[in-house]
XYZ file of C-alpha atoms in Angstrom:
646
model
C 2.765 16.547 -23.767
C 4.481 18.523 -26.536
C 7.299 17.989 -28.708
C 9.060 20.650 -26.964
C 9.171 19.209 -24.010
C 10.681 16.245 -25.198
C 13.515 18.690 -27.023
C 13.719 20.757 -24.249
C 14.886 18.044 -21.850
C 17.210 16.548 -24.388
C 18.926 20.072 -24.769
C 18.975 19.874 -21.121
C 20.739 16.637 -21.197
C 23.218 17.533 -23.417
C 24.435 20.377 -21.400
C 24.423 18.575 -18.268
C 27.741 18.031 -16.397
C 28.443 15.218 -17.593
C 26.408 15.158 -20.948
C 23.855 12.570 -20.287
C 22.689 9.951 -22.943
C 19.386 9.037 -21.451
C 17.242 10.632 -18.479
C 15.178 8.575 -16.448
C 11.769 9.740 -14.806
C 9.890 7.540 -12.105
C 6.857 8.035 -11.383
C 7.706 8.066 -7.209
C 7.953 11.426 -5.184
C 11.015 11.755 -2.733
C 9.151 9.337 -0.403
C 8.627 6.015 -3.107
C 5.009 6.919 -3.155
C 2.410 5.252 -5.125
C 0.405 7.988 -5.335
C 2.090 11.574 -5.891
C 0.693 15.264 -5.088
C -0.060 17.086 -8.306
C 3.088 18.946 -8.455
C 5.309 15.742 -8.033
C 3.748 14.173 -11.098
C 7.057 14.479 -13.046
C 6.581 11.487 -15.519
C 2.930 11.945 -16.141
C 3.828 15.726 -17.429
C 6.573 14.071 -19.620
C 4.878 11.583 -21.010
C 1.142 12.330 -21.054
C 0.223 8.616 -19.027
C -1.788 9.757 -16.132
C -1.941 6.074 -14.529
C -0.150 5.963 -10.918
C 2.471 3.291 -11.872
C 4.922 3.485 -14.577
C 8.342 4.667 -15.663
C 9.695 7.504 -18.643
C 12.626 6.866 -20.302
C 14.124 9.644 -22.530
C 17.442 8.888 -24.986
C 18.703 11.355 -27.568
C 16.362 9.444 -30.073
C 13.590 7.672 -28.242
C 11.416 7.748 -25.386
C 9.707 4.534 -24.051
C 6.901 3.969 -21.094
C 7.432 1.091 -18.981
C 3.978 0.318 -16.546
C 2.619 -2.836 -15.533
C -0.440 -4.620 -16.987
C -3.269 -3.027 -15.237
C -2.075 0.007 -17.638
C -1.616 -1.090 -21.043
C -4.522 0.179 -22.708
C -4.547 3.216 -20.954
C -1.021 4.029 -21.894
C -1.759 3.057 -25.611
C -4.524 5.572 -25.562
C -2.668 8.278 -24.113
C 0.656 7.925 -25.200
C 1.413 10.023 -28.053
C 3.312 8.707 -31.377
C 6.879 9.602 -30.036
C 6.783 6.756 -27.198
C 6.754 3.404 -27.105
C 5.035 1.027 -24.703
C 7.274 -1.240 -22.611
C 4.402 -3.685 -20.974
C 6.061 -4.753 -17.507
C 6.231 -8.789 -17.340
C 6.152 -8.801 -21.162
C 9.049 -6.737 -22.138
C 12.633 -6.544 -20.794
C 13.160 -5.027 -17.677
C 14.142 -1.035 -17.660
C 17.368 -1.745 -16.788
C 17.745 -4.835 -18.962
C 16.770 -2.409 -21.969
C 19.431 0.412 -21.079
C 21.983 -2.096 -20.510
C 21.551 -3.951 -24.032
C 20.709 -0.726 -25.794
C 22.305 2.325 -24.388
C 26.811 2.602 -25.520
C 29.573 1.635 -23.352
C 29.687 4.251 -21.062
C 26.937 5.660 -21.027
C 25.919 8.216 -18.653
C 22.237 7.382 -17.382
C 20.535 10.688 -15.258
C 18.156 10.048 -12.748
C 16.773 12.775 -9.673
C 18.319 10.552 -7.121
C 15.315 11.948 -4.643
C 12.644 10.012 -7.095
C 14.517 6.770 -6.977
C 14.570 4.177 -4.063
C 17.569 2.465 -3.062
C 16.709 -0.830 -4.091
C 15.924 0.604 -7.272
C 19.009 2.466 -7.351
C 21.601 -0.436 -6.472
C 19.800 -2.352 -9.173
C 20.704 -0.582 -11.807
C 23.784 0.093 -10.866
C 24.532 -3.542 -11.027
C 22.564 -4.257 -14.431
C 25.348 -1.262 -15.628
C 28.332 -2.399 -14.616
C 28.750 -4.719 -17.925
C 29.159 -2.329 -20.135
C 30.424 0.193 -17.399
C 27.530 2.416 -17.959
C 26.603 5.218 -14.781
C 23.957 5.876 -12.962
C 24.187 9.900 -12.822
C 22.516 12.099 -9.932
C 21.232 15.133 -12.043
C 21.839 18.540 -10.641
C 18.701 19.749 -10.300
C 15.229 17.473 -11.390
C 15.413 18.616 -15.516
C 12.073 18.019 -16.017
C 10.776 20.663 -13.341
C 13.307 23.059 -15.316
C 10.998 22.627 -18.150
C 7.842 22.029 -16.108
C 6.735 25.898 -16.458
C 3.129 25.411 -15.303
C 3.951 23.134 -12.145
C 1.451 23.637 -9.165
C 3.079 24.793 -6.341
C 3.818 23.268 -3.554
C 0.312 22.243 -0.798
C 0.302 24.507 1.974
C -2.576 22.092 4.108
C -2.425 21.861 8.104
C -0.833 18.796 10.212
C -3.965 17.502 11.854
C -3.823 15.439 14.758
C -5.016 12.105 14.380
C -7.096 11.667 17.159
C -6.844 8.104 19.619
C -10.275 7.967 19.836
C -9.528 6.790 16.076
C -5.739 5.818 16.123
C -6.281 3.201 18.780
C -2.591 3.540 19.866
C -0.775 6.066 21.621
C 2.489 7.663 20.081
C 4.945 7.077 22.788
C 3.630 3.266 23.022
C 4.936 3.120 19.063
C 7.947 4.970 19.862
C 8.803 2.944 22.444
C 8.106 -0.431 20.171
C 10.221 0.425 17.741
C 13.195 1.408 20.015
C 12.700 -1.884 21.509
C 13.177 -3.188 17.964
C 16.224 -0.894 16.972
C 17.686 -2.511 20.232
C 17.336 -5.913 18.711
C 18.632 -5.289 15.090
C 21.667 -3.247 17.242
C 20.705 -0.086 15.032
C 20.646 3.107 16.724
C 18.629 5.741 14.685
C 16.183 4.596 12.135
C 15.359 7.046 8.604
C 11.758 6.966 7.339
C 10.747 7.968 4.755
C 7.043 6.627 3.998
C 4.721 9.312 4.297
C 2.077 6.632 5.593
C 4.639 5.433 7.933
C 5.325 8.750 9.115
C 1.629 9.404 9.234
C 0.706 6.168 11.370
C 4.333 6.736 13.699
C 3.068 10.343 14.865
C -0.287 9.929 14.727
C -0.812 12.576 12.270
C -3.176 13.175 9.171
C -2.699 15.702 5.984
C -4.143 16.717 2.735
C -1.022 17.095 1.017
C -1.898 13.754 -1.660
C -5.190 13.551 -3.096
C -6.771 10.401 -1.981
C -4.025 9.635 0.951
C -4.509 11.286 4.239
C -0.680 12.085 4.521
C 1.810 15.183 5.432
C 4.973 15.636 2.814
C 6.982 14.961 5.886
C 10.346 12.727 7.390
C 11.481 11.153 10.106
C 13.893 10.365 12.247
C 14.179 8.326 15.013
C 16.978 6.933 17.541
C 17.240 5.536 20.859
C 16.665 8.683 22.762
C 15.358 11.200 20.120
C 12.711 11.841 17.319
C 12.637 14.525 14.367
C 9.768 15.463 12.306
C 10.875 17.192 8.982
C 7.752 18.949 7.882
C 7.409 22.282 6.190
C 6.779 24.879 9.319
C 4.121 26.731 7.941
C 1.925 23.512 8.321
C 2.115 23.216 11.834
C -0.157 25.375 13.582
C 0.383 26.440 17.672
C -1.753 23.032 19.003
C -0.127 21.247 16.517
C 3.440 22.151 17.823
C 2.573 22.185 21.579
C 1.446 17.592 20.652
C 4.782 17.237 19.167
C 6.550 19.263 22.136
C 4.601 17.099 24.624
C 5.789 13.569 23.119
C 9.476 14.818 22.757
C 9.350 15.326 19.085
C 11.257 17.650 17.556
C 10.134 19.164 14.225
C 12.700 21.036 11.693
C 11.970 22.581 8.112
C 11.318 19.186 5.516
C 14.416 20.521 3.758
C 16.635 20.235 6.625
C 16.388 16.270 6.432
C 19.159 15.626 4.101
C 21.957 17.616 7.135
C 20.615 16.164 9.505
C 21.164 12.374 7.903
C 24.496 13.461 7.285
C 25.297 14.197 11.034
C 23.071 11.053 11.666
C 25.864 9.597 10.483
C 28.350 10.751 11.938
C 26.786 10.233 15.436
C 26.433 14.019 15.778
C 22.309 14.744 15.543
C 20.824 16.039 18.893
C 17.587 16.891 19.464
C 16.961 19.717 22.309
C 14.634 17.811 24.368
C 17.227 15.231 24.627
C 19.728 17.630 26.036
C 17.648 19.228 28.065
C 16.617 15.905 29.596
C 20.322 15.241 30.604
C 20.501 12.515 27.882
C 23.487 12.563 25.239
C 23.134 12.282 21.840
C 23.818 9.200 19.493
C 23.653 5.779 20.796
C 25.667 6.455 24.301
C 22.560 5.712 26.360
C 22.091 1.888 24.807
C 22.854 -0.925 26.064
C 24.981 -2.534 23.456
C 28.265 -4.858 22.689
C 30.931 -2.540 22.250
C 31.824 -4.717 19.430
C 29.287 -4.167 17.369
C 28.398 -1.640 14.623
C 26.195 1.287 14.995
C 24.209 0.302 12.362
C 21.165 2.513 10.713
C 18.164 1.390 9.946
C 17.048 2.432 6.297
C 14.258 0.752 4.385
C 15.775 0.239 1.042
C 12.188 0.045 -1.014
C 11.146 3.588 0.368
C 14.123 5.374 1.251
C 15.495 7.688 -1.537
C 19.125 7.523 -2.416
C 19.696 10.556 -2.071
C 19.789 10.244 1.723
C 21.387 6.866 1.580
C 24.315 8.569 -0.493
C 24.748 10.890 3.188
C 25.001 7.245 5.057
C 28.274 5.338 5.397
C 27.207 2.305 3.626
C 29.123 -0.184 6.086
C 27.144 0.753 8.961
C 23.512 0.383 6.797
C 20.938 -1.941 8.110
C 19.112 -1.934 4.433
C 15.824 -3.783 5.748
C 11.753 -3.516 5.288
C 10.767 -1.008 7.799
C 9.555 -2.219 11.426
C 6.554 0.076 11.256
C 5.433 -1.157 7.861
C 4.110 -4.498 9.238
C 3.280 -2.831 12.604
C 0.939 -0.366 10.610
C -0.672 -3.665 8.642
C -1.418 -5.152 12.274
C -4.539 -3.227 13.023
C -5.190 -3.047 16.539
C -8.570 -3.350 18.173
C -9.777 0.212 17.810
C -8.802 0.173 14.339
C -10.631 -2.971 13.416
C -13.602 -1.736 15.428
C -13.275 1.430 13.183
C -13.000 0.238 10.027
C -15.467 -2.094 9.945
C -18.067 0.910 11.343
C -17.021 2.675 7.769
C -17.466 -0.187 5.401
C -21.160 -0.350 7.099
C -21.785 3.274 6.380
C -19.868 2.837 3.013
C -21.603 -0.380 2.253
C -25.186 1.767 2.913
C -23.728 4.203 0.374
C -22.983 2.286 -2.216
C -26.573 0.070 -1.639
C -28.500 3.850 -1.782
C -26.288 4.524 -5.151
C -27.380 0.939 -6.815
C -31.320 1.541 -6.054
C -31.118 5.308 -7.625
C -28.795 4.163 -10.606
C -31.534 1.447 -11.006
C -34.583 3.494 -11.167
C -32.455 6.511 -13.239
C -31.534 3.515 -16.077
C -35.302 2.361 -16.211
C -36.703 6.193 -16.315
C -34.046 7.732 -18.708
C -32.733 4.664 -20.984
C -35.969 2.366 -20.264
C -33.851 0.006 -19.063
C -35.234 -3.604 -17.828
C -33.526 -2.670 -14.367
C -31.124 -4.618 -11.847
C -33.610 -7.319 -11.832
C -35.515 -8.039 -15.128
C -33.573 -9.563 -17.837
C -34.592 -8.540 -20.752
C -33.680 -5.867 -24.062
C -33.913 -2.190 -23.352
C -36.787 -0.566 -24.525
C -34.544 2.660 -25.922
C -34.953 5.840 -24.883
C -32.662 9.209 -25.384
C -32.703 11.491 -22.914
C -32.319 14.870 -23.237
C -28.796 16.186 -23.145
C -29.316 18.036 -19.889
C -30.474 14.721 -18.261
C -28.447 12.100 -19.877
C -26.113 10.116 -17.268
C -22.355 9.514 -17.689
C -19.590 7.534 -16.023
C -18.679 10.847 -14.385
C -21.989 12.165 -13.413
C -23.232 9.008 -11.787
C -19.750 8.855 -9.818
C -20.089 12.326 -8.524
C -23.726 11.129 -7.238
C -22.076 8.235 -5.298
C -19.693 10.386 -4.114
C -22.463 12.613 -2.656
C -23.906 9.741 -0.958
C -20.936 9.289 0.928
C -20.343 12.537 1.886
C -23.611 12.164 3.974
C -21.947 9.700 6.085
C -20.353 10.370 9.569
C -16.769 10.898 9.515
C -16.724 11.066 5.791
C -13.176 12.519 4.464
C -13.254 11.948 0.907
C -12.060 9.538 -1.314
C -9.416 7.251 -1.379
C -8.736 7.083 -4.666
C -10.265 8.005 -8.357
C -13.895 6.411 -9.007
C -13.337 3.515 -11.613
C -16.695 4.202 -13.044
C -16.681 2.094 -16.516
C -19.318 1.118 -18.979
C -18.885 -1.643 -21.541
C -15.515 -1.551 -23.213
C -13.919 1.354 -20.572
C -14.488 -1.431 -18.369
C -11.702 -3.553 -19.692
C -9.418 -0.244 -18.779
C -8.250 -2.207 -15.426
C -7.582 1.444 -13.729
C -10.124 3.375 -15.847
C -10.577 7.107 -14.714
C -13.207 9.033 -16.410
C -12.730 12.745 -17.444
C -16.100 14.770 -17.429
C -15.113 15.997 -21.939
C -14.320 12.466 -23.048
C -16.253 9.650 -20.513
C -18.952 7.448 -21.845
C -22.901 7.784 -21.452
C -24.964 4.892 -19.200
C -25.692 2.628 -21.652
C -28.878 -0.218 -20.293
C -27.265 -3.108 -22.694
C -23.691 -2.924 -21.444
C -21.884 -3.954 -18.332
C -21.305 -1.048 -15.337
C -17.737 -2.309 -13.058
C -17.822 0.501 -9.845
C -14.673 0.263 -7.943
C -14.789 3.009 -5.186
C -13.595 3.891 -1.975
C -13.496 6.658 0.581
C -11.688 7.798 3.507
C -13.571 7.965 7.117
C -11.551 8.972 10.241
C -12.666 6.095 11.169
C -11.769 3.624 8.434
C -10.933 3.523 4.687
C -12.875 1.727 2.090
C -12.381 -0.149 -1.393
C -15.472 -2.121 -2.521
C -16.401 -3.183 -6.392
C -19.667 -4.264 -7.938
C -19.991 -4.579 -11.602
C -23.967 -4.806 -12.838
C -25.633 -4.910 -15.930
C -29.425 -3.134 -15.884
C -30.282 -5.001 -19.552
C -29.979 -8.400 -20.856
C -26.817 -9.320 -20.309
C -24.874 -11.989 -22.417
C -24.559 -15.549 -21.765
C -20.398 -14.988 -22.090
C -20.592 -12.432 -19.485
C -23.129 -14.467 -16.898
C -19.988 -17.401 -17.323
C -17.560 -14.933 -16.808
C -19.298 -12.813 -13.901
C -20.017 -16.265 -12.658
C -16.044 -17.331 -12.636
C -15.164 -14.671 -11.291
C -17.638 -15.057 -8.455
C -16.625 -18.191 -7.625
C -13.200 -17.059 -7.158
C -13.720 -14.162 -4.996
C -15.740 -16.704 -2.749
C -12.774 -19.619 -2.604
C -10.594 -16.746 -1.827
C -12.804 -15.360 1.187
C -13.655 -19.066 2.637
C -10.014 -20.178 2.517
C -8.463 -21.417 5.869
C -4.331 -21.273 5.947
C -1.968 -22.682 8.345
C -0.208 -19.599 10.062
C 2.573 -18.392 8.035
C 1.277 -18.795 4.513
C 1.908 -15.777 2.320
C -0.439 -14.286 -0.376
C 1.735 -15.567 -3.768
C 0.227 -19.422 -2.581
C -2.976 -18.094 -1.507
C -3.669 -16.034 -5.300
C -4.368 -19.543 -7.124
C -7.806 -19.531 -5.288
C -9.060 -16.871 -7.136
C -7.640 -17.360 -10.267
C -8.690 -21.249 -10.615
C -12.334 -20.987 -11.562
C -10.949 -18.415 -14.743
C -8.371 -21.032 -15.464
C -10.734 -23.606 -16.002
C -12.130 -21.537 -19.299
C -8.243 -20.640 -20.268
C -9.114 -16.751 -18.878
C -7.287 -15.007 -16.294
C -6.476 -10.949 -15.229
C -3.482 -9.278 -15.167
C -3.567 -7.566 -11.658
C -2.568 -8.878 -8.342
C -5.971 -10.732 -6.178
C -5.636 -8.533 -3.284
C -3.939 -5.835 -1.229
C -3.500 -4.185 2.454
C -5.692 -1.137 3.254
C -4.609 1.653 5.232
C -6.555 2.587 8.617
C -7.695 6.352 7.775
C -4.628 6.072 5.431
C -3.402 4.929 2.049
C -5.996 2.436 0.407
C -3.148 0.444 -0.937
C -1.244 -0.816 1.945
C 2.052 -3.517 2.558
C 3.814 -5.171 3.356
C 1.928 -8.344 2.489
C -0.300 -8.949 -0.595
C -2.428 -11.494 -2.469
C -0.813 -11.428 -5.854
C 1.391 -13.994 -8.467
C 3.824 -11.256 -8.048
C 7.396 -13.077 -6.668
C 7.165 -10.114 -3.942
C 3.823 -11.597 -2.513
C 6.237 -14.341 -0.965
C 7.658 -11.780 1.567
C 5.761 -11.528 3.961
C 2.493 -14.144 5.660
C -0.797 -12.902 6.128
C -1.259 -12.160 9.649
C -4.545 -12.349 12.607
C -5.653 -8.348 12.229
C -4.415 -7.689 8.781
C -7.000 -6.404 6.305
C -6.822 -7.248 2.549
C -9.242 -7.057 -0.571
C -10.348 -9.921 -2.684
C -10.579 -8.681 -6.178
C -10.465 -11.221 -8.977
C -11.969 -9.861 -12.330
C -11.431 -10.609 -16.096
C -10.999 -7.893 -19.070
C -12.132 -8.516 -22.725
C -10.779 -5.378 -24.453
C -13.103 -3.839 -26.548
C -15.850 -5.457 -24.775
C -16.086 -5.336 -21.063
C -14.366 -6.065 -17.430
C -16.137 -7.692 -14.761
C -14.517 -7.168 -11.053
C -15.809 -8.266 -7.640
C -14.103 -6.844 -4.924
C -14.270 -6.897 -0.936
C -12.255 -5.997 2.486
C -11.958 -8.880 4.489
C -9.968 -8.628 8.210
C -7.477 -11.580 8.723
C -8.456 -13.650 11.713
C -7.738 -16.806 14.334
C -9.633 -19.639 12.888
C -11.088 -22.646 15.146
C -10.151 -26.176 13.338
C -10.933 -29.595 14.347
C -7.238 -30.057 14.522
C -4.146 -28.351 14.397
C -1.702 -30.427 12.385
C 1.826 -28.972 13.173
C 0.640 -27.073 16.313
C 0.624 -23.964 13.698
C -2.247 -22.954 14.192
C -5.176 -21.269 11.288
C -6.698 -18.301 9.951
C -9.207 -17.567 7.897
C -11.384 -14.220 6.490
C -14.159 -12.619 7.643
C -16.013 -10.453 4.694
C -16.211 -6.410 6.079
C -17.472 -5.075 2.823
C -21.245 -5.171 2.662
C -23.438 -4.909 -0.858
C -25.280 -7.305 -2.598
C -23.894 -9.242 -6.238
C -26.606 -9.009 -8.975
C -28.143 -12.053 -8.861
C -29.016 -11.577 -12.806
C -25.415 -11.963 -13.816
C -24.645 -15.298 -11.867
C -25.160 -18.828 -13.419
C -26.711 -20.388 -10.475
C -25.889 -23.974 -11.966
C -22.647 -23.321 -12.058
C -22.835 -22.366 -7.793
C -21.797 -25.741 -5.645
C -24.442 -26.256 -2.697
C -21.417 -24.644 -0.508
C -20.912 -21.208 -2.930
C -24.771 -20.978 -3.081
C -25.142 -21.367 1.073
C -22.362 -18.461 1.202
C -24.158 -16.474 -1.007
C -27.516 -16.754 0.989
C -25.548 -15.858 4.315
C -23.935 -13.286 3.144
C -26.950 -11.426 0.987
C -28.779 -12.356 4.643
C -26.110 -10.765 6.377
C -26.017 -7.651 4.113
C -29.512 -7.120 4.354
C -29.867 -7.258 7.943
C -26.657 -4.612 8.345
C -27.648 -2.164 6.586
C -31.190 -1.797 7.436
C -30.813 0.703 9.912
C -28.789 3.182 7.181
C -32.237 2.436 4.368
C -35.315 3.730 3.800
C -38.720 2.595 2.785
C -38.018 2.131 -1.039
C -33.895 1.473 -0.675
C -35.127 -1.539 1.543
C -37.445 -2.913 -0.502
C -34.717 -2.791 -3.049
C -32.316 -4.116 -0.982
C -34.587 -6.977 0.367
C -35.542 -7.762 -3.556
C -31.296 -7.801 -4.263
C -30.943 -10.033 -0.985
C -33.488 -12.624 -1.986
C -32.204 -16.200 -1.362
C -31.435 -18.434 -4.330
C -31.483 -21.880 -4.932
C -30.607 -23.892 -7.527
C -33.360 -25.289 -10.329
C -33.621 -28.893 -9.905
């Protein structure tokens, strides 16, 4: 990012009616997402940070970074001299900092399409002190300087399939009107491109990573819109949403057609023609009570909520978020099916890394502990973060179903390790090196399923630091996956379990334990979460919900270590049932072996080291069928049951 285009917005700003003192740039598309299409990457072009959370602020003077902690030395790396770092959780709030440091009166822009409503109508109070604005800029200023933005993705609305999907369109329509009755809302706005995605039944290419369409909706007791761009939907593709009632209108006609949401005027014309009237004339409701709309206020832009009469707003979490976390039979069935095939992948990527590190850098190997015997290879055969990832990758794409990934390879040697969302770029990414840690974290979208699974291994002698710390953070990834939880306990209590073996040593990580994943869909997923974020409190963990388990610890300049698995939420059978709430516990979904070498077996309880033996049991005798000869040897060899030296 150049100087200019730090003095081009800032002319921009000062010729903006009104003259703007400061110009804020999320990170978010008009949809809150977490990850953005290449062309919607507004505050990465600003600011030069290429990591998927964080937030730009530009004054006439300054311009500051605000991202969270899984970030910070990314963002020191890549930010040039004219920002400053804000570390989320460290320093003040965004909107603490504007308020204390930006005049009386000062006008604040923002694209009001790029900012959520919650986010919105909390600034807006953090302002109000010093009577300071919140200012919807005319146009977005930074794509008015943005001369090289990629244009906008022209993919095809695919069908999702309910071979895959599990659940039938009009049986989710019909759920959710059932739950618009009970709120006494009569249309409902959303905005979530997953949501959209999972409402439909629909898949895209439009994000990298996230199977999702750039697409609205809209739905009320009698009628549904799709706002899509036209030239995505192909003949078949129109003739589905004809067939389920659904009426779909250019993307850009969304922000009219809130507008006569509002005012009770939107009709769809297979409503019409089926006799039915438009608005909420067809419900049974109290006369008495408001026709409320149904807008979720953490993904809904406010833009649209500035159409909306504010009165009549039901600002709530969105019904279909926790509907979509709720996997339902087919999608369990599914899912579990890819993290087999991915698990196989992953296994067939460990046993040729293996063999390439004792060949090429005469390596000890996976197994043998001891120094590397050094060798260079050539230049032409030398292996780097990015060239073993694109071999993993490869392995993948031999599976059935395969779709590609669901997010960047985190492929990290040594001290790129300790970069908690490391992404290597083919000019400037490390060589394999035999004497310093490898952390994997990969994933990959199946129509089936979608996948998130870490390993970190070390094919030399690694240090008796790391074996404690691999070790800790082993042991909390396994009290994690054996917990059992009374119905109705969130993530935020749940987190300690991982963290408490780190505590013990005074270490800990700065990332949440665990998140949703997406079914064919985005590998992050809500509403609930494992995390010591206050947000993790919002919502239980629930029978059918997936989730990872992904304690690790960073040593900058040195390494990161992170162990990560799916599990699927489930029923659990207790002796008793204090309360009459009844239990749940984990099942494990992701399926790879931990390096043995790295774990200080005397540090394993009889229970951890029984786990371990199931599990590596377990592992061996799932993947078998995906192996051959040699990768089962290996994997046998990796599987080996341990026990603990008298």
């Amino acid at each position: 990012m150049s100087e200019t285009t730090l003095s081009s917005l800032r002319s921009l700003m000062a010729s903006h009616s009104p003259p703007l003192d400061a110009l804020v740039v999320p990170s978010e598309d008009y949809h809150q997402s977490e990850y953005v299409s290449a062309r919607d990457k507004r505050r990465e072009f600003v600011s030069g940070f290429s990591g998927s959370a964080g937030l730009a602020l530009i004054t006439k003077n300054e311009a500051r970074l605000w991202t969270d902690g899984r970030y910070f030395l990314q963002a020191l790396q890549q930010l040039s001299d004219e920002w400053t770092l804000m570390r989320m959780g460290e320093d003040p709030l965004v909107e603490v900092w504007m308020s204390d440091n930006l005049p009386e009166e000062a006008n604040i822009g923002v694209d009001s399409w790029c900012v959520s409503i919650d986010t919105a109508n909390r600034w807006w109070k953090s302002f109000a002190k010093k009577n300071q604005k919140l200012i919807t800029t005319t146009t977005d200023l930074v794509d008015e300087v943005w001369k090289t933005r990629p244009p906008s993705e022209m993919s095809p609305v695919v069908v999702h399939p309910l071979e895959f999907a599990g659940r039938s369109v009009s049986d989710k329509l019909e759920d959710l009107r059932t739950k618009l009755k009970q709120e006494r809302a009569r249309g409902l706005v959303i905005a979530a491109l997953d949501e959209v995605a999972w409402l439909y039944n629909i898949r895209g290419t439009d994000v990298a990573y996230c199977p999702v369409v750039h697409a609205f909706a809209i739905l009320t007791t009698n009628s549904a819109f799709l706002y899509v761009d036209k030239k995505k939907v192909s003949d078949e593709a129109n003739a589905y949403f004809k067939g389920l009632g659904i009426e779909v209108r250019e993307y850009t006609d969304v922000i009219s057609d809130v507008s006569l949401l509002a005012s009770d005027r939107l009709v769809s014309s297979f409503a019409s023609k089926n006799g039915q009237t438009e608005g909420t004339k067809d419900m049974e409701i109290d006369s008495d009570q408001p026709d409320r709309l149904w807008v979720d206020p953490a993904s809904c832009c406010y833009a649209l909520y500035s159409k909306l009469d504010a009165d009549k707003v039901l600002l709530q979490p969105s019904p279909i978020s926790l509907s979509k976390a709720l996997k339902n039979p087919v999608e369990l069935e599914g899912i579990k099916k890819a993290h087999v095939r991915d698990g196989a992948a992953v296994v067939q990527y460990l046993v040729w890394l293996d063999k390439q590190m004792q060949e090429l850098y005469g390596a000890s190997g996976y197994f043998l502990e001891a120094e590397a015997n050094k060798k260079k290879p050539s230049e032409t055969s030398k292996l780097t973060e990015v060239t073993v990832s694109d071999k993993l990758e490869s392995l993948r794409a031999a599976k059935e179903h395969f779709r590609g990934l669901s997010f960047p390879t985190i492929s990290s040697v040594g001290s790129n390790a300790a970069i908690i969302h490391y992404s290597p770029e083919p000019e400037a990414c490390a060589e394999m090196d035999p004497d310093k840690i490898y952390l994997c974290d990969s994933g990959a979208q199946y129509l089936d399923g979608t996948t998130d699974i870490t390993r970190t291994v070390h094919f030399g002698k690694p240090s008796a630091h790391e074996k404690e710390c691999y070790t800790a953070v082993l042991k909390g990834h396994v009290a994690l996956g054996n917990a059992r939880f009374p119905k109705g306990t969130n993530g935020y209590t749940l987190d300690i379990l991982a963290r408490a073996p780190l505590w013990k040593y005074g270490l800990d990580y700065r990332h949440g334990t665990g998140h949703g994943v997406g079914s064919y869909l985005c590998v992050h997923e809500g509403p609930h979460q494992v995390s010591f974020r206050p947000s993790a409190r919002n919502v239980p963990l629930q029978a059918t919900m997936t989730v990872t388990d992904e304690p690790g610890y960073y040593e900058d300049g040195n390494f990161g270590i992170r162990l990560e698995n799916v599990l699927v939420v489930n029923d659990a059978e207790t002796e008793f049932n204090f309360g009459d709430k009844g239990y749940l516990q984990f099942e494990h979904i992701t399926w790879a072996p931990y390096q043995v070498k790295l774990i200080n077996l005397d540090q394993l309880t009889r229970e951890e080291i029984d786990w371990l033996n199931t599990y590596h049991s377990n592992c061996k005798d799932i993947l078998a069928p995906f192996m051959n000869q040699t990768e089962m040897e290996w994997l046998k060899k990796a599987t080996e049951p341990v026990s603990v030296s008298a």
